[in-house]
CSV table of C-alpha atoms in Angstrom, one decimal:
chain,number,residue,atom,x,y,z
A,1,UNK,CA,72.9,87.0,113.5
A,2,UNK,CA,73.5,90.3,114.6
A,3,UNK,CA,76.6,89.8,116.3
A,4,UNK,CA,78.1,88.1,113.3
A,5,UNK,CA,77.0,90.5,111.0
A,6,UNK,CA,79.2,93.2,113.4
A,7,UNK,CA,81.8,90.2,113.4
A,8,UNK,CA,82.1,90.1,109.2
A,9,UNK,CA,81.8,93.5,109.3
A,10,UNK,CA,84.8,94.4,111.5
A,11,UNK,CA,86.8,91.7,109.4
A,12,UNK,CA,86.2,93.3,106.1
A,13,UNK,CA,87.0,96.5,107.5
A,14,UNK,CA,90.4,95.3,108.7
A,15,UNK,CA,91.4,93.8,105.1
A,16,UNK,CA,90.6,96.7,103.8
A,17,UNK,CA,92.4,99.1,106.6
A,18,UNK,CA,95.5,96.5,105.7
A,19,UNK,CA,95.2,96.6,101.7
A,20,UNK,CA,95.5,100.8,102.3
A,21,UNK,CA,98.5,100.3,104.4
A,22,UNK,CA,100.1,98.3,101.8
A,23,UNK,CA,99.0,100.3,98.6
A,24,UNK,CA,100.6,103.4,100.8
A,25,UNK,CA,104.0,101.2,101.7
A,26,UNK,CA,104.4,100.5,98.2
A,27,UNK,CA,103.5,104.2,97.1
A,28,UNK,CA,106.2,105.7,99.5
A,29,UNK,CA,108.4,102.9,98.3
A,30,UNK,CA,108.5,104.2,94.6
A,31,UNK,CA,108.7,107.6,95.4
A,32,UNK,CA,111.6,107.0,97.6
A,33,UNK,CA,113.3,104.7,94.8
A,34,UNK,CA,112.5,108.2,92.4
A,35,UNK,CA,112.9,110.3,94.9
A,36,UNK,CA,116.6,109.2,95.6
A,37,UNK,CA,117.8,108.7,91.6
A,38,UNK,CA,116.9,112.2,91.4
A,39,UNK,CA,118.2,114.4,94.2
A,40,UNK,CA,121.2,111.7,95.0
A,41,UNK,CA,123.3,113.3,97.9
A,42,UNK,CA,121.0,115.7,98.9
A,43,UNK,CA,118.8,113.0,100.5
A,44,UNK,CA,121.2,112.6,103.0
A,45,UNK,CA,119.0,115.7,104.8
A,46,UNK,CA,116.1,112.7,105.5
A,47,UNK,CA,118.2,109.8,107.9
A,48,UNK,CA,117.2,111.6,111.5
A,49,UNK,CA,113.9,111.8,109.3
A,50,UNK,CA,114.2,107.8,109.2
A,51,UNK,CA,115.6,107.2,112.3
A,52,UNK,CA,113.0,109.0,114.2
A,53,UNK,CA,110.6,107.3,112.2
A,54,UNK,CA,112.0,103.8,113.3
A,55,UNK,CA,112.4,104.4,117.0
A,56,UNK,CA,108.7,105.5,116.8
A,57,UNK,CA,107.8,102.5,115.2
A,58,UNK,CA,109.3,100.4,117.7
A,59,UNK,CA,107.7,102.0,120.5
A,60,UNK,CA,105.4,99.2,121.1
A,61,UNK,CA,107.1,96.0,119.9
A,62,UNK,CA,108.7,95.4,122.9
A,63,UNK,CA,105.9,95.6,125.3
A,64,UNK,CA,103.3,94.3,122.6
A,65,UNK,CA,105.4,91.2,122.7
A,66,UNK,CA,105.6,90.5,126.6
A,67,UNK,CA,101.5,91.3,127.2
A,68,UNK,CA,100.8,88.3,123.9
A,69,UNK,CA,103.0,85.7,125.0
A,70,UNK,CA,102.2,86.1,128.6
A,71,UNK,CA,98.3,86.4,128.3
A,72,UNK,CA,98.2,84.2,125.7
A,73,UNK,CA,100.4,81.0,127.4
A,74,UNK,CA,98.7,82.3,130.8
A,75,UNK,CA,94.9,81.7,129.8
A,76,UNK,CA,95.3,77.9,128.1
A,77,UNK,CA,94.6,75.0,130.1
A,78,UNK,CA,97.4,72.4,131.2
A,79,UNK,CA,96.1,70.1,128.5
A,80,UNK,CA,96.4,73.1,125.9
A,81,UNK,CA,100.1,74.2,127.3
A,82,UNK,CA,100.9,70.7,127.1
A,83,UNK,CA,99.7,70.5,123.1
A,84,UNK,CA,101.5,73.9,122.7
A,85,UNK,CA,104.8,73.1,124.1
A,86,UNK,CA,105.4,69.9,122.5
A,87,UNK,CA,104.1,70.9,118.5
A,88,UNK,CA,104.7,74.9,119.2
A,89,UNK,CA,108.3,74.0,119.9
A,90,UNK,CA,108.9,71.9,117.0
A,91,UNK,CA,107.4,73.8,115.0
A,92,UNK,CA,109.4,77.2,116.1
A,93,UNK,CA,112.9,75.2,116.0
A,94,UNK,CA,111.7,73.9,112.8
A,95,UNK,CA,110.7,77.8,111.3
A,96,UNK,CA,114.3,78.9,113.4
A,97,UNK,CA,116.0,76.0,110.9
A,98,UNK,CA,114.4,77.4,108.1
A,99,UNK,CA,115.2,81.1,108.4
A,100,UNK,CA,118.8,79.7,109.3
A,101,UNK,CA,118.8,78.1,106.0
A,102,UNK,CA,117.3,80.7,103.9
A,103,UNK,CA,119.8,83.2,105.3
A,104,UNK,CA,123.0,81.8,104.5
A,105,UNK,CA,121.9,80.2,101.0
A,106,UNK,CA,120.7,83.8,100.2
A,107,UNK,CA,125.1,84.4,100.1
A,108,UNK,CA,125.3,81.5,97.4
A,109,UNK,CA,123.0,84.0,95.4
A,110,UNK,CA,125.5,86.8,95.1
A,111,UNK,CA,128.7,87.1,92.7
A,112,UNK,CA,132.0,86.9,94.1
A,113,UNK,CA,133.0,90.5,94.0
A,114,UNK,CA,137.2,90.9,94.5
A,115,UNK,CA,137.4,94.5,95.7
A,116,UNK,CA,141.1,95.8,95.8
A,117,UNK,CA,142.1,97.2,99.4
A,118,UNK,CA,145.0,99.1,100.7
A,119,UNK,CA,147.5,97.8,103.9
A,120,UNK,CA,147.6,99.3,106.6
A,121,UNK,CA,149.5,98.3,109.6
A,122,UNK,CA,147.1,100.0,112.1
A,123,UNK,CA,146.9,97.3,115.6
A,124,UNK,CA,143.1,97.1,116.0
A,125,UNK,CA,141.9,95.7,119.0
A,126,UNK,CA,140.1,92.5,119.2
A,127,UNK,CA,136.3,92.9,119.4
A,128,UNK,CA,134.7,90.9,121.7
A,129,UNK,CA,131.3,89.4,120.1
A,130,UNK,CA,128.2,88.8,121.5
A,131,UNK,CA,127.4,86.9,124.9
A,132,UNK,CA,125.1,84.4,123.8
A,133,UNK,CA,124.3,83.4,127.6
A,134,UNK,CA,123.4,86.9,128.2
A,135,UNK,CA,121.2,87.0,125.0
A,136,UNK,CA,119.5,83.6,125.7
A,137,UNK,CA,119.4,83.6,129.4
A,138,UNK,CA,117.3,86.3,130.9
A,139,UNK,CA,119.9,86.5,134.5
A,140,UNK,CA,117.7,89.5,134.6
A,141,UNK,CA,114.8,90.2,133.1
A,142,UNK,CA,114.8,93.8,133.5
A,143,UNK,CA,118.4,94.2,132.3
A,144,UNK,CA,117.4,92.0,129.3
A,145,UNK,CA,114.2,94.4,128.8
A,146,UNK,CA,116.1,97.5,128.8
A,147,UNK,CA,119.0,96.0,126.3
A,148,UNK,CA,115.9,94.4,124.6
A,149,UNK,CA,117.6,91.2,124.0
A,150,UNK,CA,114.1,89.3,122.3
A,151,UNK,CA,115.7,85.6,123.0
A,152,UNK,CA,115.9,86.6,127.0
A,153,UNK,CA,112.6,88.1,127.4
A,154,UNK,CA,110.9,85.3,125.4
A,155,UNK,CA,112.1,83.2,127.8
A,156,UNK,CA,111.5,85.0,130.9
A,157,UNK,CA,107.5,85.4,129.3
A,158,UNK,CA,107.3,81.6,128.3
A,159,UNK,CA,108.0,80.7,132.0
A,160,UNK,CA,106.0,83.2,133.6
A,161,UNK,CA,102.8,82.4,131.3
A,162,UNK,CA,103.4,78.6,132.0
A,163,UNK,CA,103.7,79.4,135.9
A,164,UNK,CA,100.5,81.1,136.2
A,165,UNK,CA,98.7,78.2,134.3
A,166,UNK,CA,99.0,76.6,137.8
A,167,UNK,CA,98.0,79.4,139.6
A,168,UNK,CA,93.9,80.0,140.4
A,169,UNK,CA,94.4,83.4,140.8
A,170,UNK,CA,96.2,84.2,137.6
A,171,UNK,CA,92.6,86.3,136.5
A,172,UNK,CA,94.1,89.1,138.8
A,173,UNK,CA,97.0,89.6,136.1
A,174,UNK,CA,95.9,88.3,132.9
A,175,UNK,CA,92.3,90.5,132.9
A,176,UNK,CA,94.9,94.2,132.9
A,177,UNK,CA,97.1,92.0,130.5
A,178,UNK,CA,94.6,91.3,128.1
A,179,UNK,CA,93.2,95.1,128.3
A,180,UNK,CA,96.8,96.5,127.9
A,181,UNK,CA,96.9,94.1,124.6
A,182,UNK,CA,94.4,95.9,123.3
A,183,UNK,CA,95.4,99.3,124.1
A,184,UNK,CA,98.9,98.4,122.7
A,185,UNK,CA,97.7,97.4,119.5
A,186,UNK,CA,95.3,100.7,119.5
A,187,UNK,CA,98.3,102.4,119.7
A,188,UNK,CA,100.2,99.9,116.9
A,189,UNK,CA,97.4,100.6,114.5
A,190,UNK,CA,97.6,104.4,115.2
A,191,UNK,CA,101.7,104.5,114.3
A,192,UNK,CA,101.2,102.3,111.1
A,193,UNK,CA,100.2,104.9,109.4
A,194,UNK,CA,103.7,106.5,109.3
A,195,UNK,CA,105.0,104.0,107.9
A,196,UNK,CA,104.7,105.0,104.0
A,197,UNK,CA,106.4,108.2,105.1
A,198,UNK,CA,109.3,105.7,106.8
A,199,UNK,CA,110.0,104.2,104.2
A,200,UNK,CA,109.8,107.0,101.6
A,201,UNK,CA,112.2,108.7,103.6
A,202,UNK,CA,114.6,105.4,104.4
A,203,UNK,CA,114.1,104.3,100.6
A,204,UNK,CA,115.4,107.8,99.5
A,205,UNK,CA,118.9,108.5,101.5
A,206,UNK,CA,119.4,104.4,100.7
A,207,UNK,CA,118.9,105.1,97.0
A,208,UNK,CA,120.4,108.4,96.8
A,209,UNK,CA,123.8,107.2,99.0
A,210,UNK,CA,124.4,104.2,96.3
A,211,UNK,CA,127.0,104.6,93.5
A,212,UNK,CA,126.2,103.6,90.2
A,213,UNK,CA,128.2,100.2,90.5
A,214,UNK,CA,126.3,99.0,93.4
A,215,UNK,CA,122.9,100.5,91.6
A,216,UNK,CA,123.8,97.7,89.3
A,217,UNK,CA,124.2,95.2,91.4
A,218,UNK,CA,120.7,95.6,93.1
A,219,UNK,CA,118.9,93.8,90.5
A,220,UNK,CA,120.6,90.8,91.9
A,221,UNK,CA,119.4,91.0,95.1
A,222,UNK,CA,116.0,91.5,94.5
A,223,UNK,CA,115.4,88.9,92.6
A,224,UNK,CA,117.1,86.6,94.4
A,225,UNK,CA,115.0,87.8,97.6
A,226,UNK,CA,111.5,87.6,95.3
A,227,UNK,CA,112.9,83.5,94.8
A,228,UNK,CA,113.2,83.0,98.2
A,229,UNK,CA,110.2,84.5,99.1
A,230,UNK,CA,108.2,82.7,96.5
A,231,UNK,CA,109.7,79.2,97.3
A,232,UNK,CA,109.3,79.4,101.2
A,233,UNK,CA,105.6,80.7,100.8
A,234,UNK,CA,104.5,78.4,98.3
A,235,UNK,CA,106.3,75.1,99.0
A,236,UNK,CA,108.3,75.3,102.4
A,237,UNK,CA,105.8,76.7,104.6
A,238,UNK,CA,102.1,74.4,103.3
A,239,UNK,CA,104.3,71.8,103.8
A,240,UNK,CA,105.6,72.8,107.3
A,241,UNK,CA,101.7,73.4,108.3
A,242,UNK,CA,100.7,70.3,106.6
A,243,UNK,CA,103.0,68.1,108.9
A,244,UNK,CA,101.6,70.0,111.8
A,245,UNK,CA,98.3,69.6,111.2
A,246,UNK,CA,97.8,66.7,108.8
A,247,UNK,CA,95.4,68.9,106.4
């Protein structure tokens, strides 16, 4: 009784920890929206204010992702991994399909705006896009760590946490995994509280940079995004976990 008492306790304290964090993110969000209309230009002073902000916040992600996917595949059972594999997969190319979708109907949203342009006959080389072997097939892992190419390094963690399934040693490296999870998100927690000032200070230069014609136009786009949101959480996704789990 004791221990779940400390159990519900801990919980409620989280929610709450989380319901601050958002009431502050949508705090700095207004005062950047006000902020901006106000001082226009001027805001300009605040993007190495919002890009230091950002590489801060990112400190962790990478490394917070490797330590999950690889102590959490790592301590299931081959029964478990199996189960895993077979509906995580579908279910992640399924969700992939979905954001794919959502994405490019989000362009059917938007008005067809004809901008006039000037010629110029300036010869611009051609860019080369992105390798999407490199960015899907970790060739090396350390290379794909450093460039931070998620796809790779998902893929280099899914087949390392699989491999030590089979190993009877595996507690040697999961037990500092698991401990460095925590730690990580000790750390997460601790840098969440910037973010209100982030985004205050991303929300202002944003606002402030924007003419008055594309001011106008922003009404479009958030409602269009609210729609989307709203459909996915309410209809797409219950009936995405409802196949899944057949409650």
């Amino acid at each position: 009784m004791f221990s779940f008492e400390i159990w519900q306790r801990s919980i409620n304290s989280t929610e709450k920890q989380q319901f601050h964090l958002a009431i502050r993110v949508v705090s700095g969000f207004m005062a950047g929206i006000i902020f901006g209309l106000f001082f226009g230009e001027s805001c300009d002073v605040l993007i190495p204010v919002g890009d230091v902000f950002i590489k801060i916040m990112q400190i962790t992600v990478l490394p917070t992702v490797v330590v999950s996917i690889v102590s959490g595949i790592g301590c299931l059972k081959r029964t478990d991994a199996r189960n895993v594999l077979i509906k995580g997969g579908s279910a992640l190319l399924l969700l992939w399909s979905l954001g794919v979708a959502a994405f490019f109907s989000m362009a059917f949203a938007f008005p067809y705006i004809k901008e006039a342009f000037f010629f110029s006959d300036v010869r611009f080389e051609d860019a080369q896009g992105p390798n999407l072997i490199d960015i899907f097939i970790p060739s090396n892992p350390f290379r794909s760590l450093s460039e931070g190419n998620i796809p790779a390094v998902v893929l280099f963690c899914l087949l390392l946490g699989f491999a030590l399934i089979a190993d009877s040693r595996n507690r040697i490296l999961l037990d500092p995994l698991i401990c460095l999870k925590d730690v990580l998100s000790s750390i997460t927690l601790f840098i969440a509280k910037i973010i209100p000032f982030a985004v205050f200070a991303i929300v202002s230069y944003t606002i402030g940079s924007l003419t008055f014609e594309r001011l106008v136009q922003l009404p479009v786009y958030f409602i269009s995004t609210i729609v989307l949101i709203l459909l996915l959480c309410s209809v797409v996704l219950p009936l995405v976990v409802r196949c899944f789990t057949g409650s």
